mmCIF file of C-alpha atoms in Angstrom:
data_model
loop_
_atom_site.group_PDB
_atom_site.id
_atom_site.type_symbol
_atom_site.label_atom_id
_atom_site.label_comp_id
_atom_site.label_asym_id
_atom_site.label_seq_id
_atom_site.Cartn_x
_atom_site.Cartn_y
_atom_site.Cartn_z
ATOM 1 C CA MET A 1 152.824 117.117 125.699
ATOM 2 C CA VAL A 2 149.886 115.407 127.397
ATOM 3 C CA LEU A 3 148.807 111.984 126.171
ATOM 4 C CA ARG A 4 145.112 111.360 126.267
ATOM 5 C CA GLN A 5 144.264 107.893 127.612
ATOM 6 C CA ARG A 6 141.486 106.011 125.812
ATOM 7 C CA LYS A 7 138.414 105.499 127.975
ATOM 8 C CA LYS A 8 137.865 101.803 128.637
ATOM 9 C CA ASN A 9 134.444 100.250 128.434
ATOM 10 C CA PHE A 10 132.854 98.214 131.224
ATOM 11 C CA LYS A 11 133.792 94.860 129.673
ATOM 12 C CA GLU A 12 137.504 95.723 129.541
ATOM 13 C CA VAL A 13 137.463 96.952 133.140
ATOM 14 C CA VAL A 14 135.870 93.714 134.348
ATOM 15 C CA THR A 15 138.330 91.665 132.314
ATOM 16 C CA GLU A 16 141.324 93.440 133.848
ATOM 17 C CA LEU A 17 139.954 92.816 137.326
ATOM 18 C CA ASP A 18 140.177 89.039 136.753
ATOM 19 C CA ALA A 19 142.820 87.701 139.148
ATOM 20 C CA PHE A 20 143.519 84.589 137.102
ATOM 21 C CA PRO A 21 146.009 84.821 134.243
ATOM 22 C CA LYS A 22 144.582 84.367 130.750
ATOM 23 C CA VAL A 23 146.268 82.851 127.726
ATOM 24 C CA GLU A 24 145.970 84.616 124.432
ATOM 25 C CA LEU A 25 143.895 82.771 121.856
ATOM 26 C CA THR A 26 146.855 82.737 119.418
ATOM 27 C CA TYR A 27 148.763 80.524 121.862
ATOM 28 C CA THR A 28 145.966 78.028 122.454
ATOM 29 C CA GLU A 29 145.257 74.834 120.518
ATOM 30 C CA ARG A 30 141.664 73.842 119.874
ATOM 31 C CA THR A 31 140.976 70.127 119.631
ATOM 32 C CA ALA A 32 137.868 67.954 119.366
ATOM 33 C CA SER A 33 138.764 66.135 122.605
ATOM 34 C CA GLY A 34 139.102 69.442 124.467
ATOM 35 C CA ALA A 35 135.720 70.613 123.167
ATOM 36 C CA SER A 36 134.086 67.323 124.251
ATOM 37 C CA VAL A 37 135.565 67.669 127.763
ATOM 38 C CA ALA A 38 134.415 71.303 127.951
ATOM 39 C CA ILE A 39 130.831 70.316 127.062
ATOM 40 C CA LEU A 40 130.835 67.517 129.658
ATOM 41 C CA THR A 41 132.278 69.903 132.231
ATOM 42 C CA PHE A 42 129.527 72.455 131.591
ATOM 43 C CA ILE A 43 126.831 69.780 131.968
ATOM 44 C CA CYS A 44 128.373 68.516 135.219
ATOM 45 C CA VAL A 45 128.540 72.061 136.626
ATOM 46 C CA VAL A 46 124.873 72.727 135.725
ATOM 47 C CA LEU A 47 123.774 69.452 137.367
ATOM 48 C CA LEU A 48 125.843 70.240 140.472
ATOM 49 C CA LEU A 49 124.328 73.719 140.818
ATOM 50 C CA HIS A 50 120.807 72.356 140.347
ATOM 51 C CA SER A 51 121.388 69.702 142.990
ATOM 52 C CA GLU A 52 122.915 72.133 145.492
ATOM 53 C CA ILE A 53 120.245 74.794 145.016
ATOM 54 C CA THR A 54 117.497 72.178 145.434
ATOM 55 C CA TYR A 55 119.215 70.838 148.528
ATOM 56 C CA TYR A 56 119.494 74.287 150.142
ATOM 57 C CA PHE A 57 116.075 75.776 149.384
ATOM 58 C CA TRP A 58 114.078 72.512 149.658
ATOM 59 C CA PRO A 59 115.971 70.544 152.287
ATOM 60 C CA SER A 60 114.908 67.338 153.970
ATOM 61 C CA TYR A 61 114.103 67.421 157.682
ATOM 62 C CA LYS A 62 115.675 65.900 160.749
ATOM 63 C CA PHE A 63 113.614 64.722 163.706
ATOM 64 C CA ARG A 64 114.922 64.239 167.201
ATOM 65 C CA PHE A 65 113.468 63.961 170.700
ATOM 66 C CA ILE A 66 114.526 66.362 173.429
ATOM 67 C CA SER A 67 113.152 67.152 176.881
ATOM 68 C CA ASP A 68 110.278 69.641 176.997
ATOM 69 C CA THR A 69 111.343 72.246 179.516
ATOM 70 C CA ASP A 70 108.664 74.776 178.586
ATOM 71 C CA LEU A 71 106.222 74.147 181.418
ATOM 72 C CA HIS A 72 104.548 77.577 181.614
ATOM 73 C CA SER A 73 103.244 77.914 178.081
ATOM 74 C CA LYS A 74 99.584 77.428 177.171
ATOM 75 C CA LEU A 75 97.952 74.731 175.037
ATOM 76 C CA LYS A 76 95.469 75.809 172.398
ATOM 77 C CA LEU A 77 92.604 73.439 171.570
ATOM 78 C CA ASN A 78 90.722 73.899 168.303
ATOM 79 C CA VAL A 79 87.347 72.159 168.166
ATOM 80 C CA ASP A 80 84.546 71.767 165.652
ATOM 81 C CA ILE A 81 82.165 68.913 166.552
ATOM 82 C CA THR A 82 78.540 68.283 165.610
ATOM 83 C CA VAL A 83 76.450 66.201 168.049
ATOM 84 C CA ALA A 84 73.036 64.802 167.159
ATOM 85 C CA MET A 85 71.300 66.429 170.129
ATOM 86 C CA PRO A 86 69.786 69.883 170.525
ATOM 87 C CA CYS A 87 72.042 72.503 172.114
ATOM 88 C CA ASP A 88 69.618 72.924 175.040
ATOM 89 C CA LEU A 89 70.262 69.352 176.167
ATOM 90 C CA ILE A 90 74.065 69.157 176.131
ATOM 91 C CA GLY A 91 77.027 71.048 177.474
ATOM 92 C CA ALA A 92 80.727 71.127 176.645
ATOM 93 C CA ASP A 93 83.477 72.037 179.052
ATOM 94 C CA ILE A 94 86.907 70.985 180.231
ATOM 95 C CA LEU A 95 88.442 69.796 183.468
ATOM 96 C CA ASP A 96 92.193 69.480 184.039
ATOM 97 C CA LYS A 97 94.468 68.511 186.921
ATOM 98 C CA THR A 98 94.666 72.060 188.229
ATOM 99 C CA ASP A 99 90.929 71.907 189.153
ATOM 100 C CA GLN A 100 90.461 75.461 187.924
ATOM 101 C CA ASN A 101 87.125 76.854 186.856
ATOM 102 C CA ALA A 102 86.282 75.562 183.378
ATOM 103 C CA PHE A 103 85.188 79.033 182.226
ATOM 104 C CA ILE A 104 88.665 80.548 182.551
ATOM 105 C CA PHE A 105 89.805 78.557 179.483
ATOM 106 C CA GLY A 106 87.333 80.324 177.190
ATOM 107 C CA ARG A 107 83.898 79.554 175.851
ATOM 108 C CA LEU A 108 82.904 77.442 172.873
ATOM 109 C CA ARG A 109 80.089 78.493 170.606
ATOM 110 C CA GLU A 110 77.014 76.229 170.519
ATOM 111 C CA GLU A 111 75.194 76.659 167.219
ATOM 112 C CA PRO A 112 71.915 74.841 166.499
ATOM 113 C CA THR A 113 72.089 72.950 163.219
ATOM 114 C CA TRP A 114 70.878 69.860 161.374
ATOM 115 C CA TYR A 115 72.866 66.689 161.601
ATOM 116 C CA GLU A 116 71.975 65.461 158.132
ATOM 117 C CA LEU A 117 74.292 66.959 155.510
ATOM 118 C CA GLU A 118 73.452 68.040 152.025
ATOM 119 C CA GLU A 119 74.900 66.115 149.132
ATOM 120 C CA HIS A 120 77.849 68.436 148.515
ATOM 121 C CA GLN A 121 78.592 68.581 152.259
ATOM 122 C CA GLN A 122 78.445 64.800 152.539
ATOM 123 C CA THR A 123 80.795 64.429 149.598
ATOM 124 C CA PHE A 124 83.245 66.870 151.173
ATOM 125 C CA PHE A 125 83.191 65.113 154.566
ATOM 126 C CA ILE A 126 83.624 61.632 153.061
ATOM 127 C CA GLU A 127 86.569 62.753 150.927
ATOM 128 C CA MET A 128 88.125 64.530 153.888
ATOM 129 C CA GLY A 129 87.892 61.344 155.961
ATOM 130 C CA ARG A 130 89.380 59.248 153.126
ATOM 131 C CA LEU A 131 92.277 61.671 152.656
ATOM 132 C CA ASN A 132 93.014 61.809 156.351
ATOM 133 C CA ALA A 133 92.878 58.007 156.675
ATOM 134 C CA TYR A 134 95.247 57.605 153.724
ATOM 135 C CA LEU A 135 97.680 60.134 155.144
ATOM 136 C CA ARG A 136 97.699 58.374 158.501
ATOM 137 C CA GLU A 137 98.484 55.011 156.863
ATOM 138 C CA GLU A 138 101.123 56.290 154.439
ATOM 139 C CA PHE A 139 102.620 59.058 156.581
ATOM 140 C CA HIS A 140 106.114 57.567 156.749
ATOM 141 C CA GLN A 141 106.307 57.458 152.946
ATOM 142 C CA LEU A 142 104.797 60.925 152.478
ATOM 143 C CA GLN A 143 106.195 62.855 155.436
ATOM 144 C CA ASP A 144 108.939 64.601 153.389
ATOM 145 C CA ILE A 145 106.385 65.740 150.840
ATOM 146 C CA LEU A 146 103.987 66.921 153.524
ATOM 147 C CA TRP A 147 106.651 68.863 155.468
ATOM 148 C CA LYS A 148 107.853 70.532 152.264
ATOM 149 C CA SER A 149 104.393 71.281 150.914
ATOM 150 C CA GLY A 150 103.871 74.448 152.976
ATOM 151 C CA PHE A 151 100.122 73.781 153.344
ATOM 152 C CA SER A 152 99.003 74.142 156.934
ATOM 153 C CA ARG A 153 95.783 72.307 156.068
ATOM 154 C CA LEU A 154 95.257 69.922 153.185
ATOM 155 C CA TYR A 155 91.499 70.554 153.104
ATOM 156 C CA GLY A 156 89.269 73.502 153.796
ATOM 157 C CA ASP A 157 86.242 74.028 156.048
ATOM 158 C CA MET A 158 82.874 72.405 155.576
ATOM 159 C CA PRO A 159 80.928 74.211 152.850
ATOM 160 C CA ALA A 160 77.798 76.080 153.929
ATOM 161 C CA ARG A 161 74.286 74.810 153.341
ATOM 162 C CA ARG A 162 72.608 75.877 150.156
ATOM 163 C CA THR A 163 69.040 75.475 151.457
ATOM 164 C CA GLN A 164 67.638 75.729 154.974
ATOM 165 C CA PRO A 165 65.466 72.783 156.113
ATOM 166 C CA THR A 166 61.977 73.546 157.341
ATOM 167 C CA ASP A 167 62.287 71.169 160.312
ATOM 168 C CA PRO A 168 63.645 72.546 163.574
ATOM 169 C CA PRO A 169 67.360 71.927 164.253
ATOM 170 C CA ASN A 170 68.040 68.493 165.689
ATOM 171 C CA ALA A 171 71.816 68.819 166.379
ATOM 172 C CA CYS A 172 74.346 71.150 167.929
ATOM 173 C CA ARG A 173 77.590 72.330 166.427
ATOM 174 C CA ILE A 174 80.227 73.035 169.093
ATOM 175 C CA HIS A 175 83.181 74.979 167.784
ATOM 176 C CA GLY A 176 85.796 77.446 168.879
ATOM 177 C CA THR A 177 89.191 77.635 170.562
ATOM 178 C CA LEU A 178 90.153 77.073 174.186
ATOM 179 C CA THR A 179 93.417 78.125 175.843
ATOM 180 C CA LEU A 180 94.365 75.386 178.287
ATOM 181 C CA ASN A 181 97.017 74.733 180.872
ATOM 182 C CA LYS A 182 99.808 72.479 179.713
ATOM 183 C CA VAL A 183 98.702 69.597 181.906
ATOM 184 C CA ALA A 184 96.539 66.495 181.486
ATOM 185 C CA GLY A 185 92.828 67.120 181.213
ATOM 186 C CA ASN A 186 89.449 65.958 180.017
ATOM 187 C CA PHE A 187 87.417 67.784 177.410
ATOM 188 C CA HIS A 188 83.902 66.328 177.276
ATOM 189 C CA VAL A 189 80.461 66.809 175.826
ATOM 190 C CA THR A 190 77.709 65.351 178.051
ATOM 191 C CA ALA A 191 74.026 65.764 178.667
ATOM 192 C CA GLY A 192 72.964 68.830 180.598
ATOM 193 C CA LYS A 193 74.422 72.271 181.023
ATOM 194 C CA VAL A 194 77.477 72.948 183.170
ATOM 195 C CA LEU A 195 76.815 74.269 186.648
ATOM 196 C CA PRO A 196 79.454 76.836 187.705
ATOM 197 C CA ILE A 197 79.834 75.592 191.259
ATOM 198 C CA PRO A 198 83.016 76.762 193.035
ATOM 199 C CA GLY A 199 85.304 73.821 193.767
ATOM 200 C CA ALA A 200 83.011 71.317 192.037
ATOM 201 C CA HIS A 201 82.008 70.141 188.587
ATOM 202 C CA ALA A 202 78.493 69.079 187.598
ATOM 203 C CA HIS A 203 76.090 68.860 184.660
ATOM 204 C CA LEU A 204 72.362 69.288 185.163
ATOM 205 C CA ALA A 205 70.908 66.281 183.274
ATOM 206 C CA SER A 206 68.440 64.786 185.704
ATOM 207 C CA PHE A 207 65.343 65.800 183.663
ATOM 208 C CA LEU A 208 66.367 64.003 180.445
ATOM 209 C CA SER A 209 64.555 60.825 179.449
ATOM 210 C CA ASP A 210 66.411 57.910 177.910
ATOM 211 C CA HIS A 211 65.123 58.455 174.371
ATOM 212 C CA GLU A 212 66.531 62.016 174.310
ATOM 213 C CA TYR A 213 70.121 60.777 174.509
ATOM 214 C CA ASN A 214 71.921 60.447 171.200
ATOM 215 C CA PHE A 215 75.661 60.980 171.104
ATOM 216 C CA THR A 216 76.111 60.286 167.418
ATOM 217 C CA HIS A 217 78.743 62.834 166.449
ATOM 218 C CA ARG A 218 80.885 64.095 163.622
ATOM 219 C CA ILE A 219 84.378 65.591 164.130
ATOM 220 C CA GLU A 220 85.320 68.207 161.566
ATOM 221 C CA LYS A 221 88.226 69.698 163.466
ATOM 222 C CA LEU A 222 90.202 68.666 166.524
ATOM 223 C CA SER A 223 93.746 69.957 166.801
ATOM 224 C CA PHE A 224 96.172 71.391 169.293
ATOM 225 C CA GLY A 225 98.272 74.485 168.686
ATOM 226 C CA ASP A 226 98.699 76.338 165.393
ATOM 227 C CA SER A 227 98.355 74.687 162.011
ATOM 228 C CA VAL A 228 101.730 73.731 160.527
ATOM 229 C CA ALA A 229 102.506 71.859 157.304
ATOM 230 C CA GLY A 230 103.349 68.244 157.920
ATOM 231 C CA ILE A 231 101.039 67.731 160.939
ATOM 232 C CA ILE A 232 98.222 65.186 160.524
ATOM 233 C CA GLN A 233 95.166 65.443 162.776
ATOM 234 C CA PRO A 234 94.003 61.827 163.278
ATOM 235 C CA LEU A 235 90.432 62.579 164.445
ATOM 236 C CA GLU A 236 89.420 65.011 161.741
ATOM 237 C CA GLY A 237 86.909 63.427 159.360
ATOM 238 C CA GLU A 238 85.712 60.844 161.927
ATOM 239 C CA GLU A 239 82.040 60.088 162.434
ATOM 240 C CA LYS A 240 80.445 57.799 165.032
ATOM 241 C CA ILE A 241 76.867 56.719 164.486
ATOM 242 C CA THR A 242 74.985 54.746 167.120
ATOM 243 C CA ASN A 243 71.415 53.564 167.598
ATOM 244 C CA ILE A 244 71.941 53.125 171.340
ATOM 245 C CA ASN A 245 70.702 56.108 173.264
ATOM 246 C CA LYS A 246 73.005 55.936 176.292
ATOM 247 C CA MET A 247 76.456 55.549 174.779
ATOM 248 C CA THR A 248 79.841 56.759 175.913
ATOM 249 C CA PHE A 249 82.713 57.467 173.545
ATOM 250 C CA HIS A 250 86.244 57.794 174.939
ATOM 251 C CA TYR A 251 89.216 59.200 173.012
ATOM 252 C CA PHE A 252 92.545 58.765 174.785
ATOM 253 C CA ILE A 253 94.897 61.335 173.305
ATOM 254 C CA ASP A 254 98.678 61.476 173.740
ATOM 255 C CA ILE A 255 99.956 64.933 172.811
ATOM 256 C CA VAL A 256 103.564 65.503 171.729
ATOM 257 C CA PRO A 257 104.887 69.114 171.594
ATOM 258 C CA THR A 258 106.612 69.827 168.285
ATOM 259 C CA GLU A 259 109.080 72.596 167.577
ATOM 260 C CA VAL A 260 109.529 73.438 163.887
ATOM 261 C CA GLU A 261 112.449 75.574 162.707
ATOM 262 C CA ARG A 262 111.798 77.496 159.515
ATOM 263 C CA TYR A 263 113.360 80.467 157.666
ATOM 264 C CA ILE A 264 111.294 82.956 159.668
ATOM 265 C CA GLY A 265 112.038 81.376 163.030
ATOM 266 C CA LYS A 266 110.641 78.690 165.309
ATOM 267 C CA ARG A 267 107.026 77.628 165.544
ATOM 268 C CA VAL A 268 105.668 75.520 168.375
ATOM 269 C CA THR A 269 102.711 73.268 167.685
ATOM 270 C CA TYR A 270 101.437 69.876 168.803
ATOM 271 C CA GLN A 271 100.718 66.538 167.195
ATOM 272 C CA TYR A 272 98.893 63.666 168.805
ATOM 273 C CA SER A 273 97.984 60.007 168.596
ATOM 274 C CA VAL A 274 94.676 58.612 169.757
ATOM 275 C CA LYS A 275 93.009 55.417 170.967
ATOM 276 C CA GLU A 276 89.243 54.934 170.960
ATOM 277 C CA LEU A 277 86.806 53.112 173.191
ATOM 278 C CA ALA A 278 83.023 52.992 172.925
ATOM 279 C CA ARG A 279 80.605 51.158 175.200
ATOM 280 C CA PRO A 280 76.908 51.361 176.070
ATOM 281 C CA ILE A 281 75.776 52.499 179.502
ATOM 282 C CA SER A 282 73.466 50.023 181.195
ATOM 283 C CA HIS A 283 73.283 50.040 184.978
ATOM 284 C CA GLN A 284 71.218 46.831 184.941
ATOM 285 C CA GLU A 285 74.018 44.996 183.126
ATOM 286 C CA GLY A 286 76.798 46.462 185.258
ATOM 287 C CA SER A 287 78.109 48.971 182.682
ATOM 288 C CA HIS A 288 78.160 52.159 184.692
ATOM 289 C CA GLY A 289 79.161 55.645 183.717
ATOM 290 C CA THR A 290 77.838 58.881 182.257
ATOM 291 C CA PRO A 291 76.835 58.978 178.579
ATOM 292 C CA GLY A 292 78.807 61.448 176.513
ATOM 293 C CA ILE A 293 81.879 62.123 174.420
ATOM 294 C CA TYR A 294 85.164 62.307 176.324
ATOM 295 C CA PHE A 295 88.528 63.475 175.038
ATOM 296 C CA LYS A 296 91.075 62.573 177.739
ATOM 297 C CA TYR A 297 94.439 64.044 176.841
ATOM 298 C CA ASP A 298 97.897 63.907 178.355
ATOM 299 C CA LEU A 299 101.154 65.561 177.328
ATOM 300 C CA SER A 300 104.485 63.873 176.694
ATOM 301 C CA ALA A 301 107.564 64.904 178.661
ATOM 302 C CA MET A 302 109.527 64.803 175.406
ATOM 303 C CA LYS A 303 109.090 67.033 172.399
ATOM 304 C CA VAL A 304 109.957 66.579 168.753
ATOM 305 C CA GLN A 305 112.400 69.062 167.272
ATOM 306 C CA VAL A 306 112.129 69.417 163.511
ATOM 307 C CA THR A 307 115.104 71.074 161.813
ATOM 308 C CA SER A 308 116.288 71.461 158.235
ATOM 309 C CA ASP A 309 119.002 69.016 157.219
ATOM 310 C CA ARG A 310 121.455 71.548 155.823
ATOM 311 C CA GLU A 311 124.393 73.731 156.872
ATOM 312 C CA GLY A 312 124.548 77.530 156.994
ATOM 313 C CA PHE A 313 124.457 79.689 153.883
ATOM 314 C CA PHE A 314 128.175 80.584 153.762
ATOM 315 C CA MET A 315 129.242 77.001 154.372
ATOM 316 C CA TRP A 316 126.894 75.917 151.582
ATOM 317 C CA LEU A 317 128.279 78.620 149.272
ATOM 318 C CA VAL A 318 131.879 77.578 149.987
ATOM 319 C CA GLY A 319 130.961 73.969 149.238
ATOM 320 C CA VAL A 320 129.345 74.912 145.950
ATOM 321 C CA CYS A 321 132.356 76.976 144.854
ATOM 322 C CA ALA A 322 134.689 74.157 145.879
ATOM 323 C CA GLY A 323 132.649 71.677 143.912
ATOM 324 C CA VAL A 324 132.608 73.804 140.767
ATOM 325 C CA GLY A 325 136.339 74.491 141.047
ATOM 326 C CA GLY A 326 137.032 70.807 141.550
ATOM 327 C CA ILE A 327 135.077 69.886 138.440
ATOM 328 C CA VAL A 328 136.903 72.497 136.319
ATOM 329 C CA ALA A 329 140.314 71.472 137.639
ATOM 330 C CA THR A 330 139.560 67.800 137.045
ATOM 331 C CA SER A 331 138.339 68.552 133.545
ATOM 332 C CA ASN A 332 141.691 70.209 132.754
ATOM 333 C CA ILE A 333 143.541 67.134 133.932
ATOM 334 C CA VAL A 334 141.212 64.863 131.941
ATOM 335 C CA ALA A 335 141.672 67.040 128.835
ATOM 336 C CA LEU A 336 145.467 66.830 129.124
ATOM 337 C CA LEU A 337 145.332 63.073 129.706
ATOM 338 C CA ILE A 338 143.088 62.517 126.669
ATOM 339 C CA LYS A 339 145.366 64.718 124.554
ATOM 340 C CA TRP A 340 148.408 62.765 125.646
ATOM 341 C CA ILE A 341 146.717 59.420 124.906
ATOM 342 C CA VAL A 342 145.571 60.613 121.510
ATOM 343 C CA ASN A 343 149.028 61.962 120.620
ATOM 344 C CA THR A 344 150.739 58.801 121.851
ATOM 345 C CA VAL A 345 148.445 56.497 119.880
ATOM 346 C CA CYS A 346 148.614 58.636 116.756
ATOM 347 C CA CYS A 347 152.431 58.887 116.915
ATOM 348 C CA THR A 348 152.736 55.127 117.391
ATOM 349 C CA LEU A 349 150.473 54.394 114.471
ATOM 350 C CA ALA A 350 152.260 56.954 112.319
ATOM 351 C CA GLY A 351 155.625 55.415 113.174
ATOM 352 C CA LYS A 352 154.457 51.957 112.252
ATOM 353 C CA ASN A 353 153.065 53.126 108.939
ATOM 354 C CA LYS A 354 156.311 54.929 108.163
ATOM 355 C CA ASP A 355 158.338 51.790 108.919
ATOM 356 C CA LYS A 356 156.129 49.742 106.645
ATOM 357 C CA LYS A 357 156.568 52.242 103.804
ATOM 358 C CA ASP A 358 160.338 52.253 104.247
ATOM 359 C CA ASP A 359 160.476 48.411 104.178
ATOM 360 C CA GLY A 360 158.342 48.348 101.057
ATOM 361 C CA SER A 361 160.533 50.834 99.247
ATOM 362 C CA ARG A 362 163.707 48.876 100.118
ATOM 363 C CA ASN A 363 162.174 45.663 98.754
ATOM 364 C CA ILE A 364 161.283 47.344 95.490
ATOM 365 C CA ASN A 365 164.753 48.817 95.065
ATOM 366 C CA GLY A 366 166.420 45.486 95.862
ATOM 367 C CA GLY A 367 164.279 43.590 93.351
ATOM 368 C CA GLY A 368 165.169 45.994 90.508
ATOM 369 C CA ALA A 369 168.897 45.558 91.125
ATOM 370 C CA ASN A 370 168.713 41.787 90.936
ATOM 371 C CA THR A 371 166.838 41.982 87.628
ATOM 372 C CA ASN A 372 169.492 44.177 86.088
ATOM 373 C CA THR A 373 172.253 41.866 87.222
ATOM 374 C CA LYS A 374 170.655 38.843 85.604
ATOM 375 C CA SER A 375 170.141 40.699 82.348
ATOM 376 C CA ASP A 376 173.808 41.672 82.262
ATOM 377 C CA LEU A 377 174.928 38.087 82.770
ATOM 378 C CA ASN A 378 172.799 36.906 79.952
#
């Protein structure tokens, strides 16, 4: 005789796979204190899970300085500058300590344009400058938010003109990307075009009159490396206006390599600090030099390593499970303690009430006997 075994459903199979012993409901005692502890335990577990998940997927960042041993990599310079001089009268190039030909680093585009902005462009540039200035001042309070934001740039590009002026262009927009050696150098915009002389560096500017010089400029972009969230570019949104024809503007830039570790791997970029100096050129007054805009940069021997302040996934998972198990185990102890306290207090109060009732009944019985005795004597 063959017995047919009943087919179990999925719920029963999962229940039997549970390694922990279960107590039948008929042998359990449900109390209000136990229910209260269970609700509090559930709330604590939910809060713990929320905190741990937030900590793992949106961690804070650690910053530390280490030696920069990557000496053979290249440095990318991103530029977008508008100078209030026609493109035919100025030239932009770069010269570094290797004394290599400036044209091997790439070429920047020189686009004739108008220096005066339209109303919507002026509004955009002013707000971009205000935002960048605020971020520079409050960076230490906002750095965690900026690093976690995920936005490589907090503002877009300058909007295009809606109408074309009838006047000829009076400015030059210099923009593009150069790939530089990772050494100190000098990126500059001066009067005259660059002469590609082997072993020398010169600008042909001898035919310019004094009134043709005007190095009023606007910086829309000046950054090094790739755009990464959390990096502030101090010079973006800056504008220098001068009514002195022969003027020189110096920007002394200290570049710090930055290595950012993310989920998808490491990204290497650069952040920088800057100091400014502006002075007029007057040979009669002893202020010598060449009018122009100079960005003199140097690289730090140290780099900043940005890492997430968290452990690995499996260590995090073990910690979460241990935390949840600890809360549940503690809740069982608390429930038993509360039950013991409640039972002890209730039993004590019940015993006192019973003693009072027994004393009261004895007094009543004793009083009745005395009354009967007196009545018999009478």
